[in-house]
């Protein structure tokens, strides 16, 4: 677990006054050596009983996020096998843990108790599992703690070594440290303080005296000084005695023991007598309290806060001074807690003074465990459970409300943040988790329903969003996890009946889309989200949905979750930008080539007239703008966190595309691949011509060029189907320098925005370097540059004066590297010539020879693309001459292309391609079939010619220049489809796929059969715990090769739950490594996600699980 720091969002005044506190879990600290003989004897006895705890929080829950961490614990009962540590180590939610003793023996441990309030908890282990170490339990002696006592803190250094720090107890009555505004905090207790300088990794360490007794439990520290904070042990001793009394080991299964804990849902603080007098305490009351208390008493308990709707709500108020509890003067937390714990479900009498007025109230003590959740709902990666007392106290909300501990995908897509409280869903009030489950059971896949929530950061206003139920099987069906204290595990079961619409496969009929569309239209006003960013960075996330792409673990605080996005945001152009260009007289709209839709009924005709009239009335709208506006669409794209493949760098994208085909049965829109990056996406289309939002499906991703094609169902447009139209594409003639074009795109309000521009460079060659995490980058492309545009984030189309599309004005992504450890994502826009898009469209319409894909219920063959998988770049002929290229070739290349005056050089071949080992870096490509080659399109045209000639050989006759020699080569080409990655496997929390083209473009694949590629890993998973991070290939599992996904599945399917696995990996830099990890099928079953072209659906299948809950 990472260190927990003070909340950075506090105001400047709060920050200056607030102590910087942290939970001690990770960073190392120096050892202090004990010198006296008695300390040596004590430490010799204590050290073997101190263990390193390696814990993995499998899900975000309550105050804790998912993740892996190291901490400390110590044996307090050797015969029963009980280890004492902190609550924030035991975790309130699902946890998998191991204890490592000083001799490096490792055993599994299981949580048996975590206190709902105070920072302590217990693990259990099997004492017979320790075979090679002699050790004794550490006795607890809370009564030995006193000011001036010399102590030693025995803990671990980042989970590696034993460290011993010396100190002296300075205070026994320190206020409980406040760690986070939205996380775990202890309260209603004193803490001890010493300048021992403990740091991360020492949470749960025993604070011992010279006799080897534990006098306190190390819990936290102050980051800005050497102060450490220790929890007193009185409540720990009570809980341990109850465990020892009630728990007896029976066939390795422990009986559940309830430790009574009572609460009034009120927080008290200890104030000095001077402060209580200022609060209105009467002098006679103070004298009474002083006489009834020990001489060293310095103050009284004062109410600090009260949780709404709790037992003390409307009875106690902040500032109330507690005088008596059940008739006894009570000034200490311990006295109050003893009474409350012994009075669960009974009334207690409190005598308080409020502003000098005595009050007596009778309150019923509530069972503290009843307001501590022991179950949670997991749906679409989200974790939701009843609001705990801890968070209710932090946020001042009522206990039991539906609390979002982790957004997951469905809620993240709707914009619901972590820590939100759900108040209404699909029009029904939500007050309990059961209400939410009832609503889910009635929803079907693809349904769009409103949701209302509140946040503690803006508690006085409800926010409304639109939630889209997953149409594809991105995640397992909704499950409810319940804590089982007898086993230490959380058991899962399906929460919805099998006949529930939520579990039914989505219909592939137009009726389903229309039903979804109708819901969307009716509730359009519920989603005020403005489309302000083309690439919206993912919010930090934890838990099962939290993914990471880095190859090493990075600990950056409690909310350092290894964000899978860069956080870049591409701002859209401001809404008030006006069209800039020459006004032309009105002319009729250009008729396009697509099949026309007949108008049906008076309603359709009215809608058509209204929207065409609105477009014609637009102020200062050019002809091109008015022609092209009905063809423009705004894309909103979400990528599921469970399937962020191919190195995609964000979960959320916006962008403008153009409709290139529109008929009764199919609509196709083109957009750049920085908006639709992967096929594993949920795409929503908003049309400029008609106010409606409908889903789209990715049907083609060009393997080289920066564009994707997305299909939509025209019948889902309803009356808008006759208003929406396709653009006319004008691939020829190609744009030249100085040509006038009209740049047209969409503003945030879906209004067309345009301006006149001139082409400054029609053939600018892109040179985008590889990102740290390999992802798609445009290569072998020439793009169009303009003299003026709308900035680096505005996308759209380039047209002529008649509105014919000559280029897609698309977004590109690159990574700017400032140093070896510093980089930043950069977005820019350029023109993508329309000829390639036009070629692919023609192949689709004419009946391609590729694989069939179901589009709107009709199977259509999709095209293959033949490419030379070689990255080349242009070099000026003047430079080529210096390398020795002959005058004859230079003249031939100039004659072929007098404008570019360049030759193409090889930068590298894609690993595994037909050209690998034939072409070398630095080769100059002079000709194909004796025809000079000067640009990327020449190579593309040669590949197209192979297809036209049905050349089964598929090889190009290249003339190259290498190291002063001219030579001829036969180089094979590769045939790729436009499906992208269509299969992914989740094993032990690592996301595994075949190496995608961006990885192969690095020019390296492992020799051991290439292997399968780890593209991401999940927080709280075995992959996180044992370091199976991204950016590496798995080439062997338990000594068996895994050259592909099928072989990988066959090998891992034989591995049982709890088995240790030996994994051989090879990093992107070629460095081999062997690691071991323990398979956990209970929380992390093995599953795969595949795209089925027969149904056009992504389907999830469980490969191996401990308990088969999911549908196969």
Coordinates of N, CA and C in Angstrom, one line a residue, residues 540-644:
X540 N -8.0 9.5 -12.3 CA -7.3 8.5 -11.6 C -8.3 7.5 -11.1
X541 N -8.0 6.2 -11.2 CA -8.9 5.2 -10.7 C -8.1 4.1 -10.0
X542 N -8.8 3.3 -9.2 CA -8.3 2.2 -8.6 C -9.0 0.9 -8.9
X543 N -8.6 -0.1 -8.3 CA -9.4 -1.3 -8.3 C -9.3 -2.1 -9.5
X544 N -10.3 -3.0 -9.7 CA -10.3 -4.0 -10.8 C -10.2 -3.2 -12.1
X545 N -10.8 -2.0 -12.2 CA -10.8 -1.3 -13.4 C -9.6 -0.5 -13.6
X546 N -8.8 -0.4 -12.6 CA -7.6 0.5 -12.8 C -6.5 -0.2 -13.5
X547 N -6.1 0.4 -14.6 CA -5.1 -0.2 -15.5 C -3.8 0.6 -15.5
X548 N -2.7 -0.1 -15.8 CA -1.4 0.5 -15.9 C -0.7 0.0 -17.1
X549 N 0.1 0.9 -17.7 CA 0.9 0.5 -18.9 C 2.4 0.6 -18.6
X550 N 2.8 1.1 -17.5 CA 4.2 1.3 -17.2 C 4.8 -0.1 -16.9
X551 N 6.1 -0.2 -17.2 CA 6.7 -1.5 -17.0 C 7.2 -1.7 -15.5
X552 N 7.2 -0.7 -14.7 CA 7.6 -0.7 -13.3 C 6.6 -0.1 -12.5
X553 N 6.6 -0.6 -11.2 CA 5.6 -0.1 -10.2 C 6.0 1.3 -9.8
X554 N 5.1 2.2 -9.7 CA 5.3 3.6 -9.2 C 4.4 3.9 -8.1
X555 N 4.9 4.2 -6.9 CA 4.1 4.6 -5.7 C 4.1 6.1 -5.6
X556 N 2.9 6.6 -5.7 CA 2.8 8.1 -5.7 C 1.6 8.5 -4.8
X557 N 1.5 7.9 -3.6 CA 0.5 8.3 -2.7 C -0.7 7.4 -2.8
X558 N -1.7 7.7 -2.0 CA -2.8 6.8 -1.9 C -3.6 6.8 -3.2
X559 N -3.6 7.9 -3.9 CA -4.4 8.0 -5.1 C -3.5 7.9 -6.3
X560 N -2.2 7.4 -6.1 CA -1.3 7.2 -7.3 C -1.7 5.8 -7.9
X561 N -2.4 5.9 -8.9 CA -3.0 4.7 -9.4 C -2.5 4.3 -10.8
X562 N -1.3 4.8 -11.2 CA -0.8 4.5 -12.5 C -1.8 4.8 -13.6
X563 N -2.2 6.1 -13.7 CA -3.2 6.4 -14.7 C -2.7 6.0 -16.1
X564 N -3.7 5.3 -16.7 CA -3.3 4.8 -18.0 C -3.4 5.9 -19.1
X565 N -3.9 7.0 -18.7 CA -3.9 8.1 -19.7 C -2.7 9.1 -19.4
X566 N -2.4 9.8 -20.4 CA -1.4 10.9 -20.2 C -2.1 12.1 -19.6
X567 N -3.4 12.2 -19.7 CA -4.1 13.4 -19.1 C -4.1 14.5 -20.1
X568 N -3.7 14.3 -21.3 CA -3.8 15.4 -22.3 C -5.2 15.7 -22.6
X569 N -5.5 17.0 -22.8 CA -6.8 17.4 -23.2 C -6.7 18.3 -24.4
X570 N -7.4 17.9 -25.5 CA -7.4 18.7 -26.7 C -8.6 19.6 -26.8
X571 N -8.4 20.8 -26.4 CA -9.6 21.7 -26.3 C -10.2 22.0 -27.7
X572 N -11.5 22.0 -27.7 CA -12.2 22.3 -28.9 C -12.2 23.8 -29.2
X573 N -12.5 24.2 -30.4 CA -12.5 25.6 -30.8 C -13.7 26.3 -30.1
X574 N -13.5 27.5 -29.7 CA -14.6 28.3 -29.0 C -15.8 28.4 -29.9
X575 N -16.9 28.4 -29.3 CA -18.2 28.4 -30.0 C -18.4 29.7 -30.8
X576 N -17.8 30.8 -30.4 CA -18.2 32.0 -31.0 C -17.3 32.4 -32.2
X577 N -16.5 31.4 -32.6 CA -15.7 31.7 -33.8 C -16.6 31.8 -35.0
X578 N -16.4 32.8 -35.8 CA -17.3 33.0 -37.0 C -16.6 32.5 -38.2
X579 N -17.4 32.2 -39.3 CA -16.8 31.8 -40.5 C -15.9 32.9 -41.1
X580 N -14.8 32.5 -41.7 CA -13.9 33.4 -42.3 C -13.7 33.1 -43.7
X581 N -14.2 33.8 -44.6 CA -14.1 33.5 -46.0 C -15.0 34.4 -46.9
X582 N -14.9 34.2 -48.2 CA -15.7 35.0 -49.1 C -17.1 34.5 -49.2
X583 N -18.0 35.4 -49.2 CA -19.5 35.1 -49.3 C -19.8 34.8 -50.8
X584 N -20.4 33.7 -51.0 CA -20.8 33.3 -52.4 C -22.3 33.3 -52.5
X585 N -22.8 33.6 -53.7 CA -24.3 33.5 -53.9 C -24.8 32.1 -53.6
X586 N -26.1 32.1 -53.2 CA -26.7 30.8 -52.9 C -26.7 30.0 -54.2
X587 N -26.5 28.7 -54.0 CA -26.6 27.7 -55.0 C -27.3 26.4 -54.5
X588 N -27.9 25.6 -55.4 CA -28.5 24.4 -54.8 C -27.5 23.4 -54.2
X589 N -28.1 22.7 -53.2 CA -27.2 21.7 -52.6 C -26.8 20.7 -53.6
X590 N -25.5 20.3 -53.5 CA -25.0 19.3 -54.4 C -25.6 17.9 -54.1
X591 N -26.1 17.3 -55.2 CA -26.6 16.0 -55.0 C -25.5 15.0 -54.9
X592 N -25.6 14.1 -53.9 CA -24.5 13.1 -53.7 C -24.8 11.8 -54.4
X593 N -23.9 10.9 -54.3 CA -24.0 9.6 -55.0 C -24.7 8.6 -54.2
X594 N -25.0 8.8 -52.9 CA -25.6 7.8 -52.1 C -27.0 7.6 -52.5
X595 N -27.5 6.4 -52.1 CA -28.9 6.1 -52.4 C -29.8 7.0 -51.6
X596 N -30.7 7.6 -52.2 CA -31.6 8.6 -51.5 C -32.7 7.9 -50.7
X597 N -33.0 8.5 -49.6 CA -34.0 8.0 -48.7 C -35.3 8.7 -49.1
X598 N -36.4 7.9 -49.2 CA -37.7 8.5 -49.5 C -38.2 9.2 -48.3
X599 N -38.9 10.3 -48.5 CA -39.6 10.9 -47.4 C -40.9 10.2 -47.1
X600 N -41.1 10.0 -45.8 CA -42.3 9.2 -45.4 C -43.2 10.0 -44.5
X601 N -44.2 10.6 -45.1 CA -45.2 11.3 -44.2 C -44.9 12.8 -44.1
X602 N -45.9 13.5 -43.6 CA -45.8 15.0 -43.4 C -44.8 15.3 -42.4
X603 N -44.7 14.5 -41.3 CA -43.7 14.8 -40.3 C -42.3 14.9 -40.8
X604 N -41.9 13.9 -41.6 CA -40.6 13.9 -42.2 C -40.4 15.1 -43.0
X605 N -41.4 15.5 -43.9 CA -41.2 16.6 -44.7 C -41.0 17.9 -43.9
X606 N -41.8 18.0 -42.8 CA -41.7 19.2 -42.0 C -40.3 19.3 -41.4
X607 N -39.8 18.2 -40.8 CA -38.5 18.1 -40.2 C -37.4 18.5 -41.3
X608 N -37.6 18.0 -42.5 CA -36.6 18.3 -43.5 C -36.6 19.7 -43.8
X609 N -37.8 20.3 -44.0 CA -37.8 21.8 -44.3 C -37.3 22.6 -43.2
X610 N -37.6 22.2 -41.9 CA -37.1 23.0 -40.8 C -35.6 23.1 -40.7
X611 N -35.0 21.9 -40.8 CA -33.5 21.9 -40.7 C -32.8 22.4 -41.9
X612 N -33.3 22.2 -43.1 CA -32.7 22.8 -44.2 C -32.8 24.3 -44.2
X613 N -34.0 24.7 -43.7 CA -34.2 26.2 -43.6 C -33.3 26.8 -42.6
X614 N -33.1 26.1 -41.5 CA -32.2 26.6 -40.4 C -30.8 26.7 -41.0
X615 N -30.3 25.7 -41.7 CA -29.0 25.8 -42.3 C -28.8 26.9 -43.3
X616 N -29.8 27.1 -44.1 CA -29.7 28.2 -45.1 C -29.7 29.5 -44.5
X617 N -30.4 29.7 -43.3 CA -30.5 31.0 -42.7 C -29.2 31.3 -41.8
X618 N -28.3 30.4 -41.7 CA -27.1 30.7 -40.9 C -26.4 31.9 -41.4
X619 N -26.1 32.8 -40.5 CA -25.4 34.0 -40.9 C -24.0 33.8 -41.4
X620 N -23.7 34.4 -42.5 CA -22.3 34.4 -43.1 C -21.9 33.0 -43.5
X621 N -22.8 32.0 -43.7 CA -22.5 30.7 -44.0 C -22.1 30.6 -45.5
X622 N -20.9 30.0 -45.8 CA -20.5 29.9 -47.2 C -21.3 28.7 -47.8
X623 N -21.2 28.6 -49.1 CA -21.8 27.5 -49.8 C -21.2 26.2 -49.3
X624 N -19.9 26.1 -49.2 CA -19.2 24.9 -48.7 C -19.7 24.5 -47.3
X625 N -19.9 25.5 -46.5 CA -20.4 25.2 -45.1 C -21.8 24.7 -45.1
X626 N -22.6 25.3 -45.9 CA -24.0 24.8 -46.0 C -24.2 23.4 -46.6
X627 N -23.3 23.2 -47.6 CA -23.3 21.9 -48.2 C -22.8 20.8 -47.3
X628 N -21.8 21.1 -46.6 CA -21.1 20.0 -45.8 C -21.7 19.8 -44.4
X629 N -22.4 20.8 -43.9 CA -22.9 20.7 -42.5 C -23.7 19.4 -42.3
X630 N -24.7 19.1 -43.2 CA -25.5 17.9 -43.0 C -24.7 16.6 -43.0
X631 N -23.4 16.6 -43.4 CA -22.6 15.4 -43.5 C -21.7 15.3 -42.3
X632 N -21.6 16.2 -41.4 CA -20.7 16.2 -40.3 C -21.3 15.5 -39.1
X633 N -20.5 14.8 -38.4 CA -20.9 14.1 -37.1 C -19.8 14.4 -36.1
X634 N -20.3 14.5 -34.8 CA -19.4 14.6 -33.7 C -19.3 13.2 -33.0
X635 N -18.1 12.7 -32.9 CA -17.8 11.4 -32.3 C -17.5 11.6 -30.8
X636 N -18.1 10.8 -30.0 CA -17.7 10.6 -28.6 C -17.4 9.2 -28.4
X637 N -16.2 8.9 -28.0 CA -15.7 7.5 -27.9 C -15.2 7.2 -26.5
X638 N -15.6 6.1 -26.0 CA -15.1 5.6 -24.7 C -14.5 4.2 -24.9
X639 N -13.4 4.0 -24.3 CA -12.7 2.7 -24.3 C -12.8 2.0 -23.0
X640 N -13.4 0.8 -22.9 CA -13.5 0.1 -21.6 C -12.2 -0.1 -20.9
X641 N -12.2 0.2 -19.6 CA -10.9 0.0 -18.9 C -10.4 -1.4 -18.8
X642 N -11.3 -2.4 -19.0 CA -10.9 -3.8 -19.0 C -10.2 -4.2 -20.3
X643 N -10.3 -3.3 -21.3 CA -9.8 -3.8 -22.6 C -9.1 -2.6 -23.3
X644 N -8.2 -1.9 -22.6 CA -7.5 -0.8 -23.3 C -6.3 -1.4 -24.0

